[in-house]
CSV table of N, CA and C in Angstrom, one decimal:
chain,number,residue,atom,x,y,z
A,5,UNK,N,25.4,19.8,6.6
A,5,UNK,CA,25.6,19.0,5.4
A,5,UNK,C,24.9,17.7,5.5
A,6,UNK,N,25.0,17.1,6.7
A,6,UNK,CA,24.4,15.8,6.9
A,6,UNK,C,22.9,15.8,6.7
A,7,UNK,N,22.2,16.8,7.2
A,7,UNK,CA,20.7,16.9,7.0
A,7,UNK,C,20.4,17.1,5.6
A,8,UNK,N,21.1,17.9,4.8
A,8,UNK,CA,20.8,18.1,3.4
A,8,UNK,C,21.0,16.8,2.6
A,9,UNK,N,22.0,16.0,3.0
A,9,UNK,CA,22.2,14.7,2.4
A,9,UNK,C,21.1,13.8,2.7
A,10,UNK,N,20.7,13.7,3.9
A,10,UNK,CA,19.5,12.8,4.3
A,10,UNK,C,18.3,13.3,3.6
A,11,UNK,N,18.0,14.6,3.5
A,11,UNK,CA,16.9,15.1,2.8
A,11,UNK,C,16.9,14.7,1.3
A,12,UNK,N,18.1,14.8,0.7
A,12,UNK,CA,18.2,14.5,-0.7
A,12,UNK,C,17.9,13.0,-1.0
A,13,UNK,N,18.4,12.1,-0.1
A,13,UNK,CA,18.2,10.7,-0.2
A,13,UNK,C,16.7,10.4,0.0
A,14,UNK,N,16.0,11.0,0.9
A,14,UNK,CA,14.6,10.9,1.1
A,14,UNK,C,13.8,11.3,-0.2
A,15,UNK,N,14.2,12.4,-0.7
A,15,UNK,CA,13.5,12.9,-1.9
A,15,UNK,C,13.7,12.0,-3.1
A,16,UNK,N,14.9,11.4,-3.3
A,16,UNK,CA,15.1,10.5,-4.4
A,16,UNK,C,14.3,9.2,-4.2
A,17,UNK,N,14.3,8.6,-3.0
A,17,UNK,CA,13.5,7.4,-2.8
A,17,UNK,C,12.1,7.6,-2.8
A,18,UNK,N,11.5,8.8,-2.4
A,18,UNK,CA,10.1,9.1,-2.5
A,18,UNK,C,9.7,9.2,-3.9
A,19,UNK,N,10.5,9.8,-4.7
A,19,UNK,CA,10.1,10.0,-6.2
A,19,UNK,C,10.2,8.6,-6.8
A,20,UNK,N,11.1,7.8,-6.5
A,20,UNK,CA,11.1,6.4,-7.0
A,20,UNK,C,9.9,5.6,-6.6
A,21,UNK,N,9.5,5.8,-5.3
A,21,UNK,CA,8.3,5.1,-4.8
A,21,UNK,C,7.0,5.6,-5.5
A,22,UNK,N,6.9,6.9,-5.7
A,22,UNK,CA,5.6,7.4,-6.4
A,22,UNK,C,5.6,7.1,-7.9
A,23,UNK,N,6.7,6.7,-8.5
A,23,UNK,CA,6.6,6.3,-9.9
A,23,UNK,C,6.4,4.8,-10.0
A,24,UNK,N,7.0,4.0,-9.1
A,24,UNK,CA,6.9,2.6,-9.3
A,24,UNK,C,5.7,1.9,-8.6
A,25,UNK,N,5.1,2.6,-7.7
A,25,UNK,CA,3.8,2.2,-7.0
A,25,UNK,C,2.7,1.9,-8.0
A,26,UNK,N,2.3,2.9,-8.8
A,26,UNK,CA,1.2,2.7,-9.8
A,26,UNK,C,1.5,1.6,-10.7
A,27,UNK,N,2.8,1.4,-11.2
A,27,UNK,CA,3.1,0.3,-12.1
A,27,UNK,C,3.0,-1.0,-11.4
A,28,UNK,N,3.3,-1.1,-10.1
A,28,UNK,CA,3.2,-2.3,-9.4
A,28,UNK,C,1.7,-2.7,-9.2
A,29,UNK,N,0.9,-1.7,-8.9
A,29,UNK,CA,-0.5,-1.9,-8.6
A,29,UNK,C,-1.2,-2.3,-9.9
A,30,UNK,N,-0.8,-1.8,-11.0
A,30,UNK,CA,-1.4,-2.2,-12.3
A,30,UNK,C,-1.3,-3.7,-12.6
A,31,UNK,N,-0.2,-4.3,-12.1
A,31,UNK,CA,0.0,-5.7,-12.4
A,31,UNK,C,-0.8,-6.7,-11.4
A,32,UNK,N,-1.4,-6.1,-10.5
A,32,UNK,CA,-2.1,-7.0,-9.5
A,32,UNK,C,-3.5,-7.3,-9.8
A,33,UNK,N,-4.2,-6.5,-10.7
A,33,UNK,CA,-5.6,-6.7,-11.0
A,33,UNK,C,-5.8,-6.8,-12.5
A,34,UNK,N,-7.0,-7.2,-12.9
A,34,UNK,CA,-7.3,-7.3,-14.3
A,34,UNK,C,-7.4,-5.9,-14.9
A,35,UNK,N,-7.5,-5.8,-16.2
A,35,UNK,CA,-7.5,-4.5,-16.9
A,35,UNK,C,-8.7,-3.6,-16.5
A,36,UNK,N,-9.9,-4.2,-16.4
A,36,UNK,CA,-11.1,-3.4,-16.1
A,36,UNK,C,-11.2,-3.0,-14.7
A,37,UNK,N,-10.3,-3.4,-13.8
A,37,UNK,CA,-10.4,-3.0,-12.3
A,37,UNK,C,-9.2,-2.1,-12.0
A,38,UNK,N,-8.4,-1.7,-12.9
A,38,UNK,CA,-7.2,-0.9,-12.6
A,38,UNK,C,-7.6,0.4,-12.1
A,39,UNK,N,-8.6,1.1,-12.7
A,39,UNK,CA,-9.0,2.4,-12.3
A,39,UNK,C,-9.5,2.5,-10.9
A,40,UNK,N,-10.3,1.5,-10.5
A,40,UNK,CA,-10.8,1.4,-9.2
A,40,UNK,C,-9.7,1.2,-8.2
A,41,UNK,N,-8.7,0.3,-8.5
A,41,UNK,CA,-7.6,0.1,-7.5
A,41,UNK,C,-6.7,1.3,-7.5
A,42,UNK,N,-6.5,2.0,-8.6
A,42,UNK,CA,-5.7,3.2,-8.5
A,42,UNK,C,-6.3,4.3,-7.7
A,43,UNK,N,-7.7,4.3,-7.8
A,43,UNK,CA,-8.4,5.3,-6.9
A,43,UNK,C,-8.3,4.9,-5.4
A,44,UNK,N,-8.3,3.7,-5.1
A,44,UNK,CA,-8.1,3.2,-3.7
A,44,UNK,C,-6.7,3.5,-3.3
A,45,UNK,N,-5.8,3.3,-4.1
A,45,UNK,CA,-4.4,3.6,-3.8
A,45,UNK,C,-4.2,5.1,-3.5
A,46,UNK,N,-4.8,5.9,-4.3
A,46,UNK,CA,-4.7,7.4,-4.1
A,46,UNK,C,-5.4,7.8,-2.9
A,47,UNK,N,-6.6,7.1,-2.6
A,47,UNK,CA,-7.3,7.4,-1.3
A,47,UNK,C,-6.4,7.1,-0.1
A,48,UNK,N,-5.8,5.9,-0.2
A,48,UNK,CA,-4.9,5.5,0.9
A,48,UNK,C,-3.7,6.5,1.1
A,49,UNK,N,-3.1,7.0,0.0
A,49,UNK,CA,-2.0,7.9,0.1
A,49,UNK,C,-2.5,9.2,0.7
A,50,UNK,N,-3.7,9.7,0.3
A,50,UNK,CA,-4.2,10.9,0.8
A,50,UNK,C,-4.5,10.9,2.3
A,51,UNK,N,-5.1,9.7,2.7
A,51,UNK,CA,-5.4,9.6,4.1
A,51,UNK,C,-4.1,9.5,4.9
A,52,UNK,N,-3.1,8.9,4.4
A,52,UNK,CA,-1.8,8.8,5.1
A,52,UNK,C,-1.1,10.2,5.2
A,53,UNK,N,-1.2,11.0,4.1
A,53,UNK,CA,-0.7,12.3,4.2
A,53,UNK,C,-1.5,13.2,5.1
A,54,UNK,N,-2.7,13.0,5.3
A,54,UNK,CA,-3.6,13.8,6.1
A,54,UNK,C,-3.3,13.4,7.6
A,55,UNK,N,-3.2,12.1,7.8
A,55,UNK,CA,-3.1,11.6,9.3
A,55,UNK,C,-1.7,11.6,9.7
A,56,UNK,N,-0.7,11.5,8.9
A,56,UNK,CA,0.7,11.4,9.3
A,56,UNK,C,1.2,12.5,10.2
A,57,UNK,N,1.0,13.7,9.7
A,57,UNK,CA,1.5,14.9,10.6
A,57,UNK,C,0.8,14.9,12.0
A,58,UNK,N,-0.5,14.7,12.0
A,58,UNK,CA,-1.2,14.7,13.2
A,58,UNK,C,-0.7,13.6,14.2
A,59,UNK,N,-0.6,12.3,13.6
A,59,UNK,CA,-0.1,11.2,14.5
A,59,UNK,C,1.3,11.5,14.9
A,60,UNK,N,2.2,12.0,14.1
A,60,UNK,CA,3.5,12.3,14.4
A,60,UNK,C,3.6,13.4,15.5
A,61,UNK,N,2.8,14.4,15.4
A,61,UNK,CA,2.6,15.4,16.4
A,61,UNK,C,2.2,14.9,17.8
A,62,UNK,N,1.2,14.0,17.8
A,62,UNK,CA,0.8,13.4,19.0
A,62,UNK,C,1.9,12.5,19.6
A,63,UNK,N,2.6,11.7,18.7
A,63,UNK,CA,3.7,10.8,19.2
A,63,UNK,C,4.8,11.7,19.8
A,64,UNK,N,5.1,12.7,19.1
A,64,UNK,CA,6.2,13.6,19.6
A,64,UNK,C,5.9,14.3,21.0
A,65,UNK,N,4.7,14.8,21.0
A,65,UNK,CA,4.3,15.5,22.2
A,65,UNK,C,4.1,14.6,23.4
A,66,UNK,N,3.6,13.4,23.2
A,66,UNK,CA,3.6,12.4,24.3
A,66,UNK,C,4.9,11.9,24.7
A,67,UNK,N,5.8,11.8,23.8
A,67,UNK,CA,7.2,11.4,24.2
A,67,UNK,C,7.9,12.5,24.9
A,68,UNK,N,7.6,13.8,24.6
A,68,UNK,CA,8.2,14.9,25.4
A,68,UNK,C,7.7,14.9,26.8
A,69,UNK,N,6.4,14.6,26.9
A,69,UNK,CA,5.8,14.6,28.3
A,69,UNK,C,6.2,13.5,29.2
A,70,UNK,N,6.4,12.3,28.6
A,70,UNK,CA,6.7,11.1,29.4
A,70,UNK,C,8.1,10.7,29.5
A,71,UNK,N,9.0,11.1,28.7
A,71,UNK,CA,10.4,10.7,28.8
A,71,UNK,C,11.3,12.0,28.9
A,72,UNK,N,12.5,11.7,29.4
A,72,UNK,CA,13.4,12.8,29.5
A,72,UNK,C,13.9,13.2,28.1
A,73,UNK,N,14.3,14.5,27.9
A,73,UNK,CA,14.6,15.0,26.6
A,73,UNK,C,15.5,14.1,25.7
A,74,UNK,N,16.6,13.6,26.2
A,74,UNK,CA,17.4,12.8,25.2
A,74,UNK,C,16.7,11.5,24.8
A,75,UNK,N,16.0,10.9,25.7
A,75,UNK,CA,15.5,9.5,25.3
A,75,UNK,C,14.1,9.7,24.7
A,76,UNK,N,13.4,10.8,24.8
A,76,UNK,CA,12.1,11.0,24.1
A,76,UNK,C,12.3,10.9,22.6
A,77,UNK,N,13.3,11.6,22.1
A,77,UNK,CA,13.5,11.5,20.6
A,77,UNK,C,13.9,10.1,20.1
A,78,UNK,N,14.6,9.4,21.0
A,78,UNK,CA,15.0,8.0,20.6
A,78,UNK,C,13.8,7.1,20.6
A,79,UNK,N,12.8,7.3,21.5
A,79,UNK,CA,11.6,6.6,21.5
A,79,UNK,C,10.8,6.8,20.2
A,80,UNK,N,10.7,8.1,19.9
A,80,UNK,CA,9.9,8.4,18.6
A,80,UNK,C,10.6,7.8,17.4
A,81,UNK,N,11.9,7.9,17.3
A,81,UNK,CA,12.6,7.4,16.2
A,81,UNK,C,12.5,5.9,16.2
A,82,UNK,N,12.5,5.2,17.3
A,82,UNK,CA,12.4,3.8,17.4
A,82,UNK,C,11.0,3.3,16.9
A,83,UNK,N,10.0,4.0,17.4
A,83,UNK,CA,8.6,3.7,16.9
A,83,UNK,C,8.4,3.8,15.4
A,84,UNK,N,8.9,4.9,14.9
A,84,UNK,CA,8.8,5.1,13.5
A,84,UNK,C,9.6,4.1,12.7
A,85,UNK,N,10.8,3.9,13.2
A,85,UNK,CA,11.7,2.9,12.6
A,85,UNK,C,11.1,1.5,12.5
A,86,UNK,N,10.5,1.1,13.6
A,86,UNK,CA,9.8,-0.2,13.7
A,86,UNK,C,8.7,-0.3,12.8
A,87,UNK,N,7.9,0.8,12.6
A,87,UNK,CA,6.8,0.7,11.7
A,87,UNK,C,7.4,0.6,10.3
A,88,UNK,N,8.4,1.3,9.9
A,88,UNK,CA,9.1,1.2,8.6
A,88,UNK,C,9.6,-0.1,8.3
A,89,UNK,N,10.2,-0.8,9.3
A,89,UNK,CA,10.8,-2.1,9.2
A,89,UNK,C,9.7,-3.1,8.9
A,90,UNK,N,8.6,-3.0,9.7
A,90,UNK,CA,7.4,-3.9,9.5
A,90,UNK,C,6.9,-3.8,8.1
A,91,UNK,N,6.7,-2.5,7.6
A,91,UNK,CA,6.2,-2.4,6.3
A,91,UNK,C,7.1,-2.9,5.2
A,92,UNK,N,8.4,-2.7,5.5
A,92,UNK,CA,9.4,-3.3,4.5
A,92,UNK,C,9.3,-4.8,4.4
A,93,UNK,N,9.2,-5.4,5.6
A,93,UNK,CA,9.1,-6.9,5.6
A,93,UNK,C,7.8,-7.3,4.9
A,94,UNK,N,6.7,-6.6,5.2
A,94,UNK,CA,5.5,-6.9,4.5
A,94,UNK,C,5.6,-6.8,3.0
A,95,UNK,N,6.2,-5.7,2.5
A,95,UNK,CA,6.4,-5.5,1.1
A,95,UNK,C,7.3,-6.6,0.4
A,96,UNK,N,8.2,-7.1,1.2
A,96,UNK,CA,9.0,-8.2,0.7
A,96,UNK,C,8.3,-9.5,0.5
A,97,UNK,N,7.2,-9.7,1.3
A,97,UNK,CA,6.4,-10.9,1.3
A,97,UNK,C,5.4,-10.8,0.1
A,98,UNK,N,5.2,-9.7,-0.5
A,98,UNK,CA,4.2,-9.5,-1.7
A,98,UNK,C,4.8,-10.3,-2.9
A,99,UNK,N,3.9,-10.8,-3.7
A,99,UNK,CA,4.3,-11.5,-4.9
A,99,UNK,C,3.3,-11.2,-6.0
A,100,UNK,N,3.8,-11.4,-7.2
A,100,UNK,CA,2.8,-11.2,-8.3
A,100,UNK,C,1.8,-12.4,-8.4
A,101,UNK,N,0.6,-12.1,-8.8
A,101,UNK,CA,-0.4,-13.2,-8.9
A,101,UNK,C,0.0,-14.2,-10.0
A,102,UNK,N,-0.2,-15.4,-9.8
A,102,UNK,CA,0.1,-16.4,-10.8
A,102,UNK,C,-0.9,-16.5,-11.8
A,103,UNK,N,-0.7,-17.2,-13.0
A,103,UNK,CA,-1.6,-17.2,-14.1
A,103,UNK,C,-3.0,-17.8,-13.7
A,104,UNK,N,-3.0,-18.8,-12.9
A,104,UNK,CA,-4.3,-19.4,-12.5
A,104,UNK,C,-5.1,-18.5,-11.6
A,105,UNK,N,-4.4,-17.7,-10.8
A,105,UNK,CA,-5.1,-16.7,-10.0
A,105,UNK,C,-5.8,-15.6,-10.9
A,106,UNK,N,-5.0,-15.2,-11.9
A,106,UNK,CA,-5.6,-14.2,-12.8
A,106,UNK,C,-6.7,-14.7,-13.6
A,107,UNK,N,-6.6,-16.0,-14.0
A,107,UNK,CA,-7.7,-16.7,-14.7
A,107,UNK,C,-9.0,-16.7,-13.8
A,108,UNK,N,-8.8,-17.0,-12.6
A,108,UNK,CA,-10.0,-17.1,-11.7
A,108,UNK,C,-10.6,-15.7,-11.6
A,109,UNK,N,-9.8,-14.7,-11.4
A,109,UNK,CA,-10.3,-13.3,-11.3
A,109,UNK,C,-11.0,-12.9,-12.6
A,110,UNK,N,-10.4,-13.2,-13.8
A,110,UNK,CA,-11.0,-12.8,-15.0
A,110,UNK,C,-12.3,-13.6,-15.3
A,111,UNK,N,-12.4,-14.9,-14.8
A,111,UNK,CA,-13.6,-15.6,-15.0
A,111,UNK,C,-14.7,-15.2,-14.1
A,112,UNK,N,-14.3,-14.8,-12.9
A,112,UNK,CA,-15.3,-14.1,-12.0
A,112,UNK,C,-15.8,-12.9,-12.5
A,113,UNK,N,-14.9,-12.1,-13.1
A,113,UNK,CA,-15.4,-10.8,-13.7
A,113,UNK,C,-16.2,-11.0,-14.9
A,114,UNK,N,-16.0,-12.0,-15.7
A,114,UNK,CA,-16.8,-12.3,-16.9
A,114,UNK,C,-18.2,-12.8,-16.5
A,115,UNK,N,-18.3,-13.5,-15.4
A,115,UNK,CA,-19.5,-14.0,-14.9
A,115,UNK,C,-20.3,-12.9,-14.3
A,116,UNK,N,-19.7,-12.0,-13.7
A,116,UNK,CA,-20.4,-10.8,-13.2
A,116,UNK,C,-20.8,-9.8,-14.2
A,117,UNK,N,-20.0,-9.7,-15.3
A,117,UNK,CA,-20.3,-8.8,-16.4
A,117,UNK,C,-21.4,-9.3,-17.3
A,118,UNK,N,-21.7,-10.7,-17.3
A,118,UNK,CA,-22.8,-11.2,-18.1
A,118,UNK,C,-24.1,-10.8,-17.5
A,119,UNK,N,-24.2,-10.7,-16.2
A,119,UNK,CA,-25.4,-10.3,-15.6
A,119,UNK,C,-25.7,-8.8,-15.4
A,120,UNK,N,-24.6,-8.1,-15.6
A,120,UNK,CA,-24.7,-6.6,-15.4
A,120,UNK,C,-24.3,-6.0,-16.7
A,121,UNK,N,-24.3,-4.6,-16.8
A,121,UNK,CA,-23.8,-3.9,-17.9
A,121,UNK,C,-22.3,-4.1,-18.0
A,122,UNK,N,-21.7,-4.2,-19.1
A,122,UNK,CA,-20.3,-4.4,-19.3
A,122,UNK,C,-19.5,-3.2,-18.9
A,123,UNK,N,-20.0,-2.0,-19.1
A,123,UNK,CA,-19.2,-0.8,-18.9
A,123,UNK,C,-19.2,-0.3,-17.4
A,124,UNK,N,-20.1,-0.9,-16.6
A,124,UNK,CA,-20.2,-0.5,-15.3
A,124,UNK,C,-19.1,-1.0,-14.4
A,125,UNK,N,-18.3,-0.2,-13.7
A,125,UNK,CA,-17.2,-0.6,-12.9
A,125,UNK,C,-17.7,-1.4,-11.7
A,126,UNK,N,-16.9,-2.3,-11.1
A,126,UNK,CA,-17.3,-3.1,-10.0
A,126,UNK,C,-17.4,-2.2,-8.7
A,127,UNK,N,-18.3,-2.5,-7.8
A,127,UNK,CA,-18.4,-1.7,-6.6
A,127,UNK,C,-17.2,-2.0,-5.7
A,128,UNK,N,-17.1,-1.2,-4.6
A,128,UNK,CA,-16.0,-1.2,-3.8
A,128,UNK,C,-16.0,-2.6,-3.0
A,129,UNK,N,-17.2,-3.1,-2.6
A,129,UNK,CA,-17.3,-4.4,-1.9
A,129,UNK,C,-16.9,-5.5,-2.8
A,130,UNK,N,-17.3,-5.5,-4.1
A,130,UNK,CA,-16.9,-6.5,-4.9
A,130,UNK,C,-15.4,-6.6,-5.1
A,131,UNK,N,-14.7,-5.4,-5.2
A,131,UNK,CA,-13.3,-5.4,-5.4
A,131,UNK,C,-12.6,-5.9,-4.1
A,132,UNK,N,-13.1,-5.5,-2.9
A,132,UNK,CA,-12.5,-6.0,-1.7
A,132,UNK,C,-12.7,-7.5,-1.6
A,133,UNK,N,-13.8,-8.1,-1.9
A,133,UNK,CA,-14.0,-9.5,-1.9
A,133,UNK,C,-13.1,-10.2,-2.8
A,134,UNK,N,-12.8,-9.7,-4.0
A,134,UNK,CA,-11.9,-10.3,-4.9
A,134,UNK,C,-10.5,-10.3,-4.4
A,135,UNK,N,-10.1,-9.1,-3.8
A,135,UNK,CA,-8.8,-9.0,-3.3
A,135,UNK,C,-8.6,-10.0,-2.1
A,136,UNK,N,-9.7,-10.2,-1.3
A,136,UNK,CA,-9.6,-11.2,-0.2
A,136,UNK,C,-9.5,-12.6,-0.7
A,137,UNK,N,-10.2,-12.8,-1.8
A,137,UNK,CA,-10.1,-14.2,-2.4
A,137,UNK,C,-8.7,-14.4,-2.9
A,138,UNK,N,-8.1,-13.4,-3.6
A,138,UNK,CA,-6.7,-13.6,-4.1
A,138,UNK,C,-5.7,-13.8,-2.9
A,139,UNK,N,-5.9,-13.1,-1.8
A,139,UNK,CA,-5.1,-13.2,-0.6
A,139,UNK,C,-5.2,-14.5,0.0
A,140,UNK,N,-6.5,-15.1,0.0
A,140,UNK,CA,-6.7,-16.4,0.5
A,140,UNK,C,-6.0,-17.5,-0.3
A,141,UNK,N,-6.0,-17.3,-1.6
A,141,UNK,CA,-5.3,-18.2,-2.5
A,141,UNK,C,-3.8,-18.1,-2.2
A,142,UNK,N,-3.3,-16.9,-2.0
A,142,UNK,CA,-1.8,-16.8,-1.7
A,142,UNK,C,-1.4,-17.4,-0.5
A,143,UNK,N,-2.3,-17.2,0.6
A,143,UNK,CA,-1.9,-17.8,1.9
A,143,UNK,C,-2.1,-19.3,1.9
A,144,UNK,N,-2.9,-19.9,1.1
A,144,UNK,CA,-3.1,-21.3,1.0
A,144,UNK,C,-1.9,-21.9,0.3
A,145,UNK,N,-1.3,-21.2,-0.6
A,145,UNK,CA,-0.2,-21.8,-1.4
A,145,UNK,C,1.2,-21.6,-0.6
A,146,UNK,N,1.2,-20.9,0.4
A,146,UNK,CA,2.4,-20.7,1.2
A,146,UNK,C,2.7,-21.8,2.1
């Protein structure tokens, strides 16, 4: 009964996560960059789904080799819990961009669009540079 309850809770929260994550991502960039950022988010999710089972298998097998059976599972649970807590703390530190940050991003985008075609999406490096600039603004205001 306990495992089915835990599984149900995990499924509910994962469905909430997968529905609210795209909405949250859409609010962080300007309108013409949403598709690129959504693609990057999907790429990150796919990489995590591909690497997660392999890394969990490596973690579990190494814990079985190096620790006695009852404490090996505790070590695995502790490492995964620590990673989850760290990600939770990092997500609490996120904030929505302020209006002047959005104005800076949109003015940069309009300057870039004047020299290039307007329908052409920004390259990966341009998007990363803009995200780094927004993060630098966020860190300077803290």
